[in-house]
Tab-separated table of C-alpha atoms in Angstrom:
chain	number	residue	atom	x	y	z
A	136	UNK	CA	99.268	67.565	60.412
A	137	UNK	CA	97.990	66.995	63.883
A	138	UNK	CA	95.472	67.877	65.710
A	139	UNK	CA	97.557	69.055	68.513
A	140	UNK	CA	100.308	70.566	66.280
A	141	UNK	CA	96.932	72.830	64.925
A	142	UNK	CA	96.781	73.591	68.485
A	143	UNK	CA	99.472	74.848	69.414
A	144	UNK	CA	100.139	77.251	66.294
A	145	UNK	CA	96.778	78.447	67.537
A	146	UNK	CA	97.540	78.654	70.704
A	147	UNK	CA	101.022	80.700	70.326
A	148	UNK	CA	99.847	82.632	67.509
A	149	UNK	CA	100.232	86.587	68.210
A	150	UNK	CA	96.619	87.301	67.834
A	151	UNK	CA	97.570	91.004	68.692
A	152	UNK	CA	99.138	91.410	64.940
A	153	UNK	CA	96.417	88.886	63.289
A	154	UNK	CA	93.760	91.892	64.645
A	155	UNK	CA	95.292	94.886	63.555
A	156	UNK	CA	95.355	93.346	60.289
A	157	UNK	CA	91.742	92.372	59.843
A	158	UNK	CA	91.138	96.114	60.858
A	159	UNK	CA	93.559	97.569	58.787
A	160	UNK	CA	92.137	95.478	55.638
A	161	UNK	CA	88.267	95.994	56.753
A	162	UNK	CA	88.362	99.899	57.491
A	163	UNK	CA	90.682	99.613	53.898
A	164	UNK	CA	87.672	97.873	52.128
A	165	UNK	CA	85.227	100.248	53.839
A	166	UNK	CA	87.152	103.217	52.515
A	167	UNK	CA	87.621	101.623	49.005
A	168	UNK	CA	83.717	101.380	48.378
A	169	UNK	CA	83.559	104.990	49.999
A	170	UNK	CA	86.231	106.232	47.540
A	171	UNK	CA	83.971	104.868	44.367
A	172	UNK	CA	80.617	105.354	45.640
A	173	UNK	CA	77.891	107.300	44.102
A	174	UNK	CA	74.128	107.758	44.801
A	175	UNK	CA	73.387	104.898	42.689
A	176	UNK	CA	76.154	102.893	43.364
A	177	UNK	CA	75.168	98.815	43.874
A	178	UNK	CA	76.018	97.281	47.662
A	179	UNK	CA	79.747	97.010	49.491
A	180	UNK	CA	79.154	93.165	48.481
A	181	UNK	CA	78.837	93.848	44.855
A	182	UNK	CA	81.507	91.561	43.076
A	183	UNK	CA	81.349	93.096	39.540
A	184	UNK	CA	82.973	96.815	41.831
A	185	UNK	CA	85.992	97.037	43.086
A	186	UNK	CA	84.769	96.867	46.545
A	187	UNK	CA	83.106	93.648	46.192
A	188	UNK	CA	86.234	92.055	44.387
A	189	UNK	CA	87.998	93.341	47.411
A	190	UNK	CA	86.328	91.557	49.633
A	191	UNK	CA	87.093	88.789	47.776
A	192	UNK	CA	90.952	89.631	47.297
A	193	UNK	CA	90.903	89.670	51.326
A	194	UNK	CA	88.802	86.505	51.940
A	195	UNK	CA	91.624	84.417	49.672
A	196	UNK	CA	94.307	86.303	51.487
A	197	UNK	CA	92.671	84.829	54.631
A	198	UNK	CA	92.602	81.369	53.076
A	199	UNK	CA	96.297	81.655	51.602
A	200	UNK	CA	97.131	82.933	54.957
A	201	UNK	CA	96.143	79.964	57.309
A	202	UNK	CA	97.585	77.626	54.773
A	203	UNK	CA	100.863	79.393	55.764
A	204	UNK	CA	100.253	78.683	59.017
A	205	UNK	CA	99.756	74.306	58.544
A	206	UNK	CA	103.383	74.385	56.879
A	207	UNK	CA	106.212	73.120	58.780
A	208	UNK	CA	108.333	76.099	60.208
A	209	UNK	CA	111.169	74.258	58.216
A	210	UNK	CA	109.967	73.961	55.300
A	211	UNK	CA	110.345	77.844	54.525
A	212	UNK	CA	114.267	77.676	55.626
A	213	UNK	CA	114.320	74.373	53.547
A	214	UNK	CA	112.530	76.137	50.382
A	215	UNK	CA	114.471	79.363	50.465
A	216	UNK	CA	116.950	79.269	47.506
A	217	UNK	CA	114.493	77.003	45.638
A	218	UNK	CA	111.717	79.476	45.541
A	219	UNK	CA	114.245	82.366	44.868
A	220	UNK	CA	115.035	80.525	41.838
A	221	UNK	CA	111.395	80.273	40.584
A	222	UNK	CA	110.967	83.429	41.185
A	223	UNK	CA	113.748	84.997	39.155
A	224	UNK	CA	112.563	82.826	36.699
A	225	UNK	CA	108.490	84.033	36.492
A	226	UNK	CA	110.554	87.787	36.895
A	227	UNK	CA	112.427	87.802	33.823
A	228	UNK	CA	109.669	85.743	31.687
A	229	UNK	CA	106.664	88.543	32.969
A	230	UNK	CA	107.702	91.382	30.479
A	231	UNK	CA	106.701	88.848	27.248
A	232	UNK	CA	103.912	87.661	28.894
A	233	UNK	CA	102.601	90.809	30.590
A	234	UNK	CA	100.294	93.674	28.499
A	235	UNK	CA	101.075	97.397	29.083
A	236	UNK	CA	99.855	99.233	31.979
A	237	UNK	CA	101.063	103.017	31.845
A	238	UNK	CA	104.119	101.956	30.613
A	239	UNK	CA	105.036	98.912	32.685
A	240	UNK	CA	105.036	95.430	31.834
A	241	UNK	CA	104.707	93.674	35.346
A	242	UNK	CA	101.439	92.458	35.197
A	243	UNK	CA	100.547	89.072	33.726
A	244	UNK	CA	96.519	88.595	33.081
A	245	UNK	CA	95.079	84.796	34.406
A	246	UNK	CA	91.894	84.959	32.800
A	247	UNK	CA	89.894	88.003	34.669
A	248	UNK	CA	92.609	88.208	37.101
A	249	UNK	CA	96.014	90.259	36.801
A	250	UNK	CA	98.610	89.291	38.688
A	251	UNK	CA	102.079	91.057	39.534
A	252	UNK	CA	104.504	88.748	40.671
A	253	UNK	CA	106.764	91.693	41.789
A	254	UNK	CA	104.090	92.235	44.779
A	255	UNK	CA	105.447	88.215	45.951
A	256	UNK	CA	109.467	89.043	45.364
A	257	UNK	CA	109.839	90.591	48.128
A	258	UNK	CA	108.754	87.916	50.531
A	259	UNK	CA	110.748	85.194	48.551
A	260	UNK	CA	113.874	87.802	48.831
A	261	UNK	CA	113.540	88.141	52.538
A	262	UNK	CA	113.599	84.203	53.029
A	263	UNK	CA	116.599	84.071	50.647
A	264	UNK	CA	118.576	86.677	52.432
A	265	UNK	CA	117.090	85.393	56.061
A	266	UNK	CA	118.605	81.535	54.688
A	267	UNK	CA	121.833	83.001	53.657
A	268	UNK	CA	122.908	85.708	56.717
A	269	UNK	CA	120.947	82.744	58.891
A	270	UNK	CA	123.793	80.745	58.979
A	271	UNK	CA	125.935	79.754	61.725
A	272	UNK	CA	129.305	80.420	60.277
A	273	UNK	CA	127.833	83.294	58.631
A	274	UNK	CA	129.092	87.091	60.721
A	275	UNK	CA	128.753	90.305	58.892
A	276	UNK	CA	132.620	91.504	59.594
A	277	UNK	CA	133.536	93.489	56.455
A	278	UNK	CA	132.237	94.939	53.152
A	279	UNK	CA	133.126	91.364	51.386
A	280	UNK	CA	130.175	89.611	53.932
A	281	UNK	CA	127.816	91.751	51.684
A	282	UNK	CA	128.286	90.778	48.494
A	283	UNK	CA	126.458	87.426	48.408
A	284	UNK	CA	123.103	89.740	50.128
A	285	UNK	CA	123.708	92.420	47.823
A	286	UNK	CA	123.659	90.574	44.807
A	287	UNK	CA	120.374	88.218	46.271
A	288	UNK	CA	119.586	92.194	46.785
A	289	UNK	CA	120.339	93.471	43.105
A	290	UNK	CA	118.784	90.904	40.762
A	291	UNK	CA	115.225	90.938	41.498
A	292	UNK	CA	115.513	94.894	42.197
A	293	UNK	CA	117.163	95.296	38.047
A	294	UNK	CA	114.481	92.906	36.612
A	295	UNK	CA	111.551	94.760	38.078
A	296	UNK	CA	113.408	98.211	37.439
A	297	UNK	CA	114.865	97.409	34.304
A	298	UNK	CA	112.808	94.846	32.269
A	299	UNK	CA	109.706	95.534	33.892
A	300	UNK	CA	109.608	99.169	33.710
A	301	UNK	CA	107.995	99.459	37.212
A	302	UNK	CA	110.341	101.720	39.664
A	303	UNK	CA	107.658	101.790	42.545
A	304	UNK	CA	108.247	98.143	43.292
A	305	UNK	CA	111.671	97.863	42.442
A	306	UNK	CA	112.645	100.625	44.727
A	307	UNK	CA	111.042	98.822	47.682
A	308	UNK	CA	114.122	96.706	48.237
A	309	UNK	CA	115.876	99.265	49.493
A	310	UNK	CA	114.138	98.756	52.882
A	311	UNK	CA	116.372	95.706	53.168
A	312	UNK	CA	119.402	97.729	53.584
A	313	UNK	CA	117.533	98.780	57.112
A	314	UNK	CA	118.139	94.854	58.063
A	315	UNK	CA	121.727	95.070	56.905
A	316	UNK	CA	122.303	97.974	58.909
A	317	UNK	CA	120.910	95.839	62.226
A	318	UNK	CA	122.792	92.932	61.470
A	319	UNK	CA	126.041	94.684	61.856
A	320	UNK	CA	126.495	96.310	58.327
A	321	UNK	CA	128.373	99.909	58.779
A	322	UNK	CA	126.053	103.010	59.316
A	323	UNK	CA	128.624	104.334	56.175
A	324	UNK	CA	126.508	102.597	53.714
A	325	UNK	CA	123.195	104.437	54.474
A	326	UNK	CA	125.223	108.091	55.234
A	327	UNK	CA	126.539	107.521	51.872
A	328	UNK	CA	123.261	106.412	49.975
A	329	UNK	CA	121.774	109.519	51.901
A	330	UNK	CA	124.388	111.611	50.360
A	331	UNK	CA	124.463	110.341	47.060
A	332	UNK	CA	120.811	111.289	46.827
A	333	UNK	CA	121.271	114.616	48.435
A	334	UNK	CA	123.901	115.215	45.795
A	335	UNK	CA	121.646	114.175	42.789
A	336	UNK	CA	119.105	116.486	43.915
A	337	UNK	CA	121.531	119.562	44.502
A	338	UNK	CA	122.820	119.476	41.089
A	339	UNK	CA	119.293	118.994	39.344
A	340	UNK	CA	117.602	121.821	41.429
A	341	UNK	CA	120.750	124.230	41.776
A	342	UNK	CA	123.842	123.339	39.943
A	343	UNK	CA	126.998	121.093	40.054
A	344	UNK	CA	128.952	123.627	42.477
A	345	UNK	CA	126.889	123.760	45.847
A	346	UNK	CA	127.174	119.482	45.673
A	347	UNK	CA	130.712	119.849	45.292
A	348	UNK	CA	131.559	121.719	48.077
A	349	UNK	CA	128.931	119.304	49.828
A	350	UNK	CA	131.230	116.955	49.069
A	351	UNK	CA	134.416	118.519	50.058
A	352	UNK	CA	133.033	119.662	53.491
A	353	UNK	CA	131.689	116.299	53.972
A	354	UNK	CA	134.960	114.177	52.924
A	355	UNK	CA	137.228	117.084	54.339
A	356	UNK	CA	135.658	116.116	58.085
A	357	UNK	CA	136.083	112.712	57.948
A	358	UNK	CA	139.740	113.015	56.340
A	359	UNK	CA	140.415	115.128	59.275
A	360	UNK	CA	138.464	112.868	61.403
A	361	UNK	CA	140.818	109.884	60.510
A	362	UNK	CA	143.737	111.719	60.220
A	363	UNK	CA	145.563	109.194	62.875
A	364	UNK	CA	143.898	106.213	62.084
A	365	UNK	CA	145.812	103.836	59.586
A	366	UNK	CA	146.551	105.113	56.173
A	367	UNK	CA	144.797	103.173	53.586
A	368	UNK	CA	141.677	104.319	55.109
A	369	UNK	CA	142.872	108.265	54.290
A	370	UNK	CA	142.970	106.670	51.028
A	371	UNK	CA	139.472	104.995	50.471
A	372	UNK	CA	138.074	108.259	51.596
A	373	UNK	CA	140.043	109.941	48.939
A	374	UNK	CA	138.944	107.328	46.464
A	375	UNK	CA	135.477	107.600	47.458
A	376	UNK	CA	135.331	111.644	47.077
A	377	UNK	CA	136.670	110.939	43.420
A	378	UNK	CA	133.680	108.109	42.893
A	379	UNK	CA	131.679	110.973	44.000
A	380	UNK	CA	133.000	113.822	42.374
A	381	UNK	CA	132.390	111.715	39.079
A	382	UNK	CA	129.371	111.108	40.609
A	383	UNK	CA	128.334	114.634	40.263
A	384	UNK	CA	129.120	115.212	36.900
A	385	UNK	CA	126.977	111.824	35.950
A	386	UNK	CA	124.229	113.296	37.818
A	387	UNK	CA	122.686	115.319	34.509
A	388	UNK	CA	123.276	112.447	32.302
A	389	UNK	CA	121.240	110.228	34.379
A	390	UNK	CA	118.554	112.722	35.020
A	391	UNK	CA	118.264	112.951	30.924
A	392	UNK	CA	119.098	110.525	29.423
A	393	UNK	CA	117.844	107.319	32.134
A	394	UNK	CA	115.078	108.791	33.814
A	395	UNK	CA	111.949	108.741	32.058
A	396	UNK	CA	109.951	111.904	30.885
A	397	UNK	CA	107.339	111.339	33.487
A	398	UNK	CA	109.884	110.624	36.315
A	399	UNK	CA	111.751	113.679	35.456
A	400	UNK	CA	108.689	115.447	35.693
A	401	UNK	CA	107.230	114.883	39.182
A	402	UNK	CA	111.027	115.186	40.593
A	403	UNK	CA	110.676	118.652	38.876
A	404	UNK	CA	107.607	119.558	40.193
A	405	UNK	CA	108.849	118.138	43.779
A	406	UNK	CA	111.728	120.304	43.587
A	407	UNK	CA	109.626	123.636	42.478
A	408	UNK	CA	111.369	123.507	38.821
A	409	UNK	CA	107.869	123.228	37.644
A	410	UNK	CA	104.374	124.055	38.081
A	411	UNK	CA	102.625	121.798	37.032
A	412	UNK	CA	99.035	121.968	38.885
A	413	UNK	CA	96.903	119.969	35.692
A	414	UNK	CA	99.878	117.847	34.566
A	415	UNK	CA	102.723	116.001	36.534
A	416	UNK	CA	101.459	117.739	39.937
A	417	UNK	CA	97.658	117.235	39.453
A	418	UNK	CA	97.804	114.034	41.343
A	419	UNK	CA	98.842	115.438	44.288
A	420	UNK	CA	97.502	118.879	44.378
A	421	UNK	CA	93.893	116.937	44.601
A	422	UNK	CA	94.966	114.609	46.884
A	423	UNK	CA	96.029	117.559	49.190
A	424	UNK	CA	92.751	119.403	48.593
A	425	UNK	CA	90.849	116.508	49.239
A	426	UNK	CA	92.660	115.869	52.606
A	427	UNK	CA	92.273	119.484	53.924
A	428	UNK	CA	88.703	119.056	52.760
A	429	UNK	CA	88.183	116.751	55.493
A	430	UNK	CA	89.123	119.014	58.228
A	431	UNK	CA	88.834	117.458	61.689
A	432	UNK	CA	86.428	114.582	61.760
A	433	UNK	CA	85.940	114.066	58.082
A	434	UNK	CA	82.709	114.335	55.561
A	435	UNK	CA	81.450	111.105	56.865
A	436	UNK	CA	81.680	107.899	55.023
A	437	UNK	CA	80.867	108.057	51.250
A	438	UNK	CA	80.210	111.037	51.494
A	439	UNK	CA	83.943	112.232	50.368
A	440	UNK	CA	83.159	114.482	47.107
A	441	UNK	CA	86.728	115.509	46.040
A	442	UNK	CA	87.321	111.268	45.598
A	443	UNK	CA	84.245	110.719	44.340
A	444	UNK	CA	83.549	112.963	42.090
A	445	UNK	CA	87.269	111.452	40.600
A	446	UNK	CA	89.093	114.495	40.944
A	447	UNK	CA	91.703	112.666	42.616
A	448	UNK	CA	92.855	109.910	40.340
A	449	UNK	CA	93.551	106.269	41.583
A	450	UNK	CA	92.098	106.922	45.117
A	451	UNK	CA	91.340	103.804	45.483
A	452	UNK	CA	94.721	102.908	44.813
A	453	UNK	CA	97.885	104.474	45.326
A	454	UNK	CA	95.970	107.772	46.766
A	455	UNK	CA	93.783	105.624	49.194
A	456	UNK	CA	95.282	108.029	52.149
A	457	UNK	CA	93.241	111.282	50.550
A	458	UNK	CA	89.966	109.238	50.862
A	459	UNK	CA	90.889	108.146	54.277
A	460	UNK	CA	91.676	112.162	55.085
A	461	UNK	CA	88.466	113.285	53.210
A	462	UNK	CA	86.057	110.809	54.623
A	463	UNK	CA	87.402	110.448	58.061
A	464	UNK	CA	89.193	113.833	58.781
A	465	UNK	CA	92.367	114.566	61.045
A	466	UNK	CA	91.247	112.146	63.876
A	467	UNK	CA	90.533	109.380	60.932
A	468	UNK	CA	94.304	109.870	59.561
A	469	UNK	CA	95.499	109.864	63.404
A	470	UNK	CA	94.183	106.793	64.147
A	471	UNK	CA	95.279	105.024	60.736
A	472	UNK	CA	98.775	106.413	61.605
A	473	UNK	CA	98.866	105.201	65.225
A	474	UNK	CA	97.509	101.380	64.126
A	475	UNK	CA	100.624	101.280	61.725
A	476	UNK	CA	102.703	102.750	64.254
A	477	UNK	CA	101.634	99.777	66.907
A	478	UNK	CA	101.881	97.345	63.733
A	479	UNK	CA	105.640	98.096	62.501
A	480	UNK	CA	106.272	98.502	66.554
A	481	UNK	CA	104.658	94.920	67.285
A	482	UNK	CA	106.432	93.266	64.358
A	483	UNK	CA	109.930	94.302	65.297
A	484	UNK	CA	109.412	93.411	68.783
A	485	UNK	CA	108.284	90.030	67.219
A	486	UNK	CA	111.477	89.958	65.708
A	487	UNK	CA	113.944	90.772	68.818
A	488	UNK	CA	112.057	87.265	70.493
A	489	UNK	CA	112.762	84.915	67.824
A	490	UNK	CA	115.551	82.127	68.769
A	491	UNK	CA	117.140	81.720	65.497
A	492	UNK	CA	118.558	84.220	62.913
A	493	UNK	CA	116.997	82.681	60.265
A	494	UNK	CA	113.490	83.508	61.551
A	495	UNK	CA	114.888	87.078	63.427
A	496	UNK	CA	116.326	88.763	59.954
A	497	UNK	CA	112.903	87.411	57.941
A	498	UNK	CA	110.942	89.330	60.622
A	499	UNK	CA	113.024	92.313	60.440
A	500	UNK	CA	112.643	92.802	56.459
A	501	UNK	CA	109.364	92.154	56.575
A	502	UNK	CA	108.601	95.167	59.464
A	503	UNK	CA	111.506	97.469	57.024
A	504	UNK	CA	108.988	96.123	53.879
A	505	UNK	CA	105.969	97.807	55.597
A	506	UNK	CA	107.631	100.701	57.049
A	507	UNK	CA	108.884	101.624	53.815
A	508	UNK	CA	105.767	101.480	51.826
A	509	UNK	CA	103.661	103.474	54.792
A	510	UNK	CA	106.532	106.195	54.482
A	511	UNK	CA	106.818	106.322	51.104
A	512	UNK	CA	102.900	106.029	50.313
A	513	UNK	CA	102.166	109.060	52.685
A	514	UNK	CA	105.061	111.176	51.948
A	515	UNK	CA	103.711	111.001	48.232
A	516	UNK	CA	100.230	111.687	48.638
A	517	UNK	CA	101.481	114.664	50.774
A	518	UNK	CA	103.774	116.020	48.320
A	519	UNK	CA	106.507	115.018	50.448
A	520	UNK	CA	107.957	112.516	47.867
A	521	UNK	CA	107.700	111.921	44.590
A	522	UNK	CA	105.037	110.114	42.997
A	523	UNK	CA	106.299	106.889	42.080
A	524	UNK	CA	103.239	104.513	42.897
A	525	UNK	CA	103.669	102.389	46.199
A	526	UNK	CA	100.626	100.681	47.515
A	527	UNK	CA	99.211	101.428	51.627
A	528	UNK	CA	99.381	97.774	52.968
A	529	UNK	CA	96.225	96.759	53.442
A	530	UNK	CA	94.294	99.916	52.399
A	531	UNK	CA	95.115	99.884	48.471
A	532	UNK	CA	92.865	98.133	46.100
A	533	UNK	CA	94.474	95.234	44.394
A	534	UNK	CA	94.844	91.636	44.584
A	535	UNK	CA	98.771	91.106	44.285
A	536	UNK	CA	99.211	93.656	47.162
A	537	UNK	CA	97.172	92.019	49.517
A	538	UNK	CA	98.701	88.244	48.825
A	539	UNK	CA	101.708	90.052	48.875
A	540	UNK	CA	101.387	91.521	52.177
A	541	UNK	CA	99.051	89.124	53.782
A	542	UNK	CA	102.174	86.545	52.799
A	543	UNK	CA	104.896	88.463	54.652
A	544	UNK	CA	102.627	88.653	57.522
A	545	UNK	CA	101.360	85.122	57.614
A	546	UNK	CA	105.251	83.385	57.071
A	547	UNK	CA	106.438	85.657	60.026
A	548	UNK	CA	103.885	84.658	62.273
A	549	UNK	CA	104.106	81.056	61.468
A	550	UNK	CA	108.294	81.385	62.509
A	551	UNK	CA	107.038	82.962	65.622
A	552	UNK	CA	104.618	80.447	66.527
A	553	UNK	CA	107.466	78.163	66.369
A	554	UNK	CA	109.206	79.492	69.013
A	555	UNK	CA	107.560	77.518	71.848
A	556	UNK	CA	107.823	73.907	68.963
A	557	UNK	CA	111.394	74.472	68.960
A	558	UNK	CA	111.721	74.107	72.782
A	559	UNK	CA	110.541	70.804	72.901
């Protein structure tokens, strides 16, 4: 590559989003080493603690990064079904390969390093769907235009799920139905997932009666709604309060029979079916504690003794918010929560300038990919949501989460760099 090409990627990179990201990952470090230290505890550059291997997970994710950046712009429209292939592929082969971590079989040990190839699905998905709705001929008109997405949707999302045994990650690609929904899909599709899951979680908590007269208040209003537009769609209502009438009655089943014990559990304790304070809901009721703890401006760093003293399990992990609420207090949290808000806000508006749709849905799913894992994340360490193991971008400890992440940033910025290259 030339010199000059070098150049101008430099030049029209959005150095705005490249910043917030080194500070998201260094204050995420920072509060990783406070989260495990102790008075005796070795330095932040220690490579044998999970600080110091950190540093080294986001050094490589630097590295991978700018390599991201010399590829052609093409290549990754080019590349697209290819690498979806591959991917399904390493998917379906990681639950004989991979050893058993709290009952899920995702991870696949290179030597001293365990990698989850889930973490990378989601960025190969977004170029698959961005390569497929990117077309010119392609218009989202009816239900039948989302079949092809759906299904690009629906196979990595049951091989995670299913094989893999790891919900947290599989549930993640629902944030692509956010990028349906902007492309033109019908706002029915989300008011009807919302509603199926308000309907699961009526008949678990309550019973099967107060969902169905949900249901027939809800399908009553559009039936009378419609009542003068063309028949057949009086009748897909009325087929669709039947799918969810049956629906209701599958709700139980599901609950018993496909959920596992421990997912049961923490929708139970969610739900105040069960209290649960040193079992299902221990988690959480720490991480609370350990937030309140840090009051206004914090303990100070490493000085956090609810997360280091390890009453909060993984809080260097999943629960990496608590530390940040310990350690740093309200005005800590704030400004974590404001830098993610100017993040998501900076990549969408990335994503309204790009020239092509190719490059405009990829930037979409990738600011839906980190929205939903910053709502989901905080809502569970608040007891908002149930605990179903999401990483923070950027904060989290692990290796696969920050090539994962540091890969859906580093393709979308290379597409947007390309928007001067394709000009000429």
């Amino acid at each position: 590559m030339k010199m000059s090409r070098n150049g101008s990627i430099l030049t029209n990179l959005d150095w705005l989003t490249v910043l917030i990201f080194i500070a998201m990952s260094v204050f995420g470090w920072m509060n990783i080493y406070g989260a495990s230290y102790t008075f005796d505890s070795t330095g932040i550059f220690d490579f044998s603690t999970r600080a110091g291997k950190q540093f080294v997970w986001f050094v490589s994710a630097i590295v991978m990064g700018g390599i991201m950046l010399l590829i052609d712009y093409k290549s990754y429209d080019i590349l697209a079904y290819f690498l979806y292939g591959i991917m399904i592929a390493v998917l379906l082969v990681t639950p004989f390969l991979a050893h058993n971590v709290k009952g899920s079989y995702s991870w696949i040990s290179i030597g001293p390093v365990s990698i989850q190839p889930a973490e990378f699905a989601k960025c190969i998905t977004a170029l698959a769907l961005a390569k497929y709705m990117g077309r010119y001929e392609y218009k989202l008109r009816s239900w039948r235009d989302l079949v092809v997405p759906f299904v690009l949707l629906a196979v990595p999302m049951f091989i995670i799920m299913v094989l893999q045994r790891e919900t947290g990650s599989a549930l993640v690609f629902a944030a692509f139905l956010l990028v349906f929904y902007r492309q033109g899909m019908s706002g029915w599709v989300l008011w009807i997932g919302i509603l199926a899951i308000i309907v699961f979680l009526l008949v678990i908590r309550f019973s099967i009666w107060p969902a169905l007269i949900l249901l027939v208040i809800f399908f009553g209003v559009m039936i009378w709604r419609t009542w003068k537009i063309k028949r057949y769609y009086k009748w897909l209502l009325l087929l669709a309060f039947s799918l969810f009438v049956a629906y209701s009655f599958a709700c139980n089943l599901v609950f018993t029979k496909v959920l596992q014990p421990h997912q049961r559990t923490r929708i139970e304790v969610l739900l105040g079916m069960k209290d649960d304070p040193a079992g299902a809901g221990y988690n959480v009721t720490q991480a609370k504690i350990a937030i309140g703890s840090g009051r206004f401006l914090g303990k100070g760093w490493r000085h956090g003794t609810q997360s280091q003293l390890k009453y909060v399990p993984e809080q260097d992990t999943d629960f990496i918010f608590c530390t940040v609420g310990e350690e740093w207090g309200f005005v800590g949290t704030t400004c974590v929560l404001l830098l993610y808000l100017i993040f998501i806000l900076r990549l969408i508006q990335i994503a309204e300038r790009q020239r092509d749709t190719f490059s405009q849905i990829y930037c979409y799913s990738v600011a839906c990919i980190f929205l939903f894992h910053l709502t989901i994340n905080i809502g569970m360490v608040l007891g908002l949501l149930p605990v179903i193991g999401i990483p923070l971008p950027f904060f989290s400890y692990g290796g696969s989460s920050m090539w994962g992440f540091t890969l859906l940033l580093a393709i979308l910025l290379r597409l947007d760099a390309a928007r001067v290259e394709k000009l000429h």
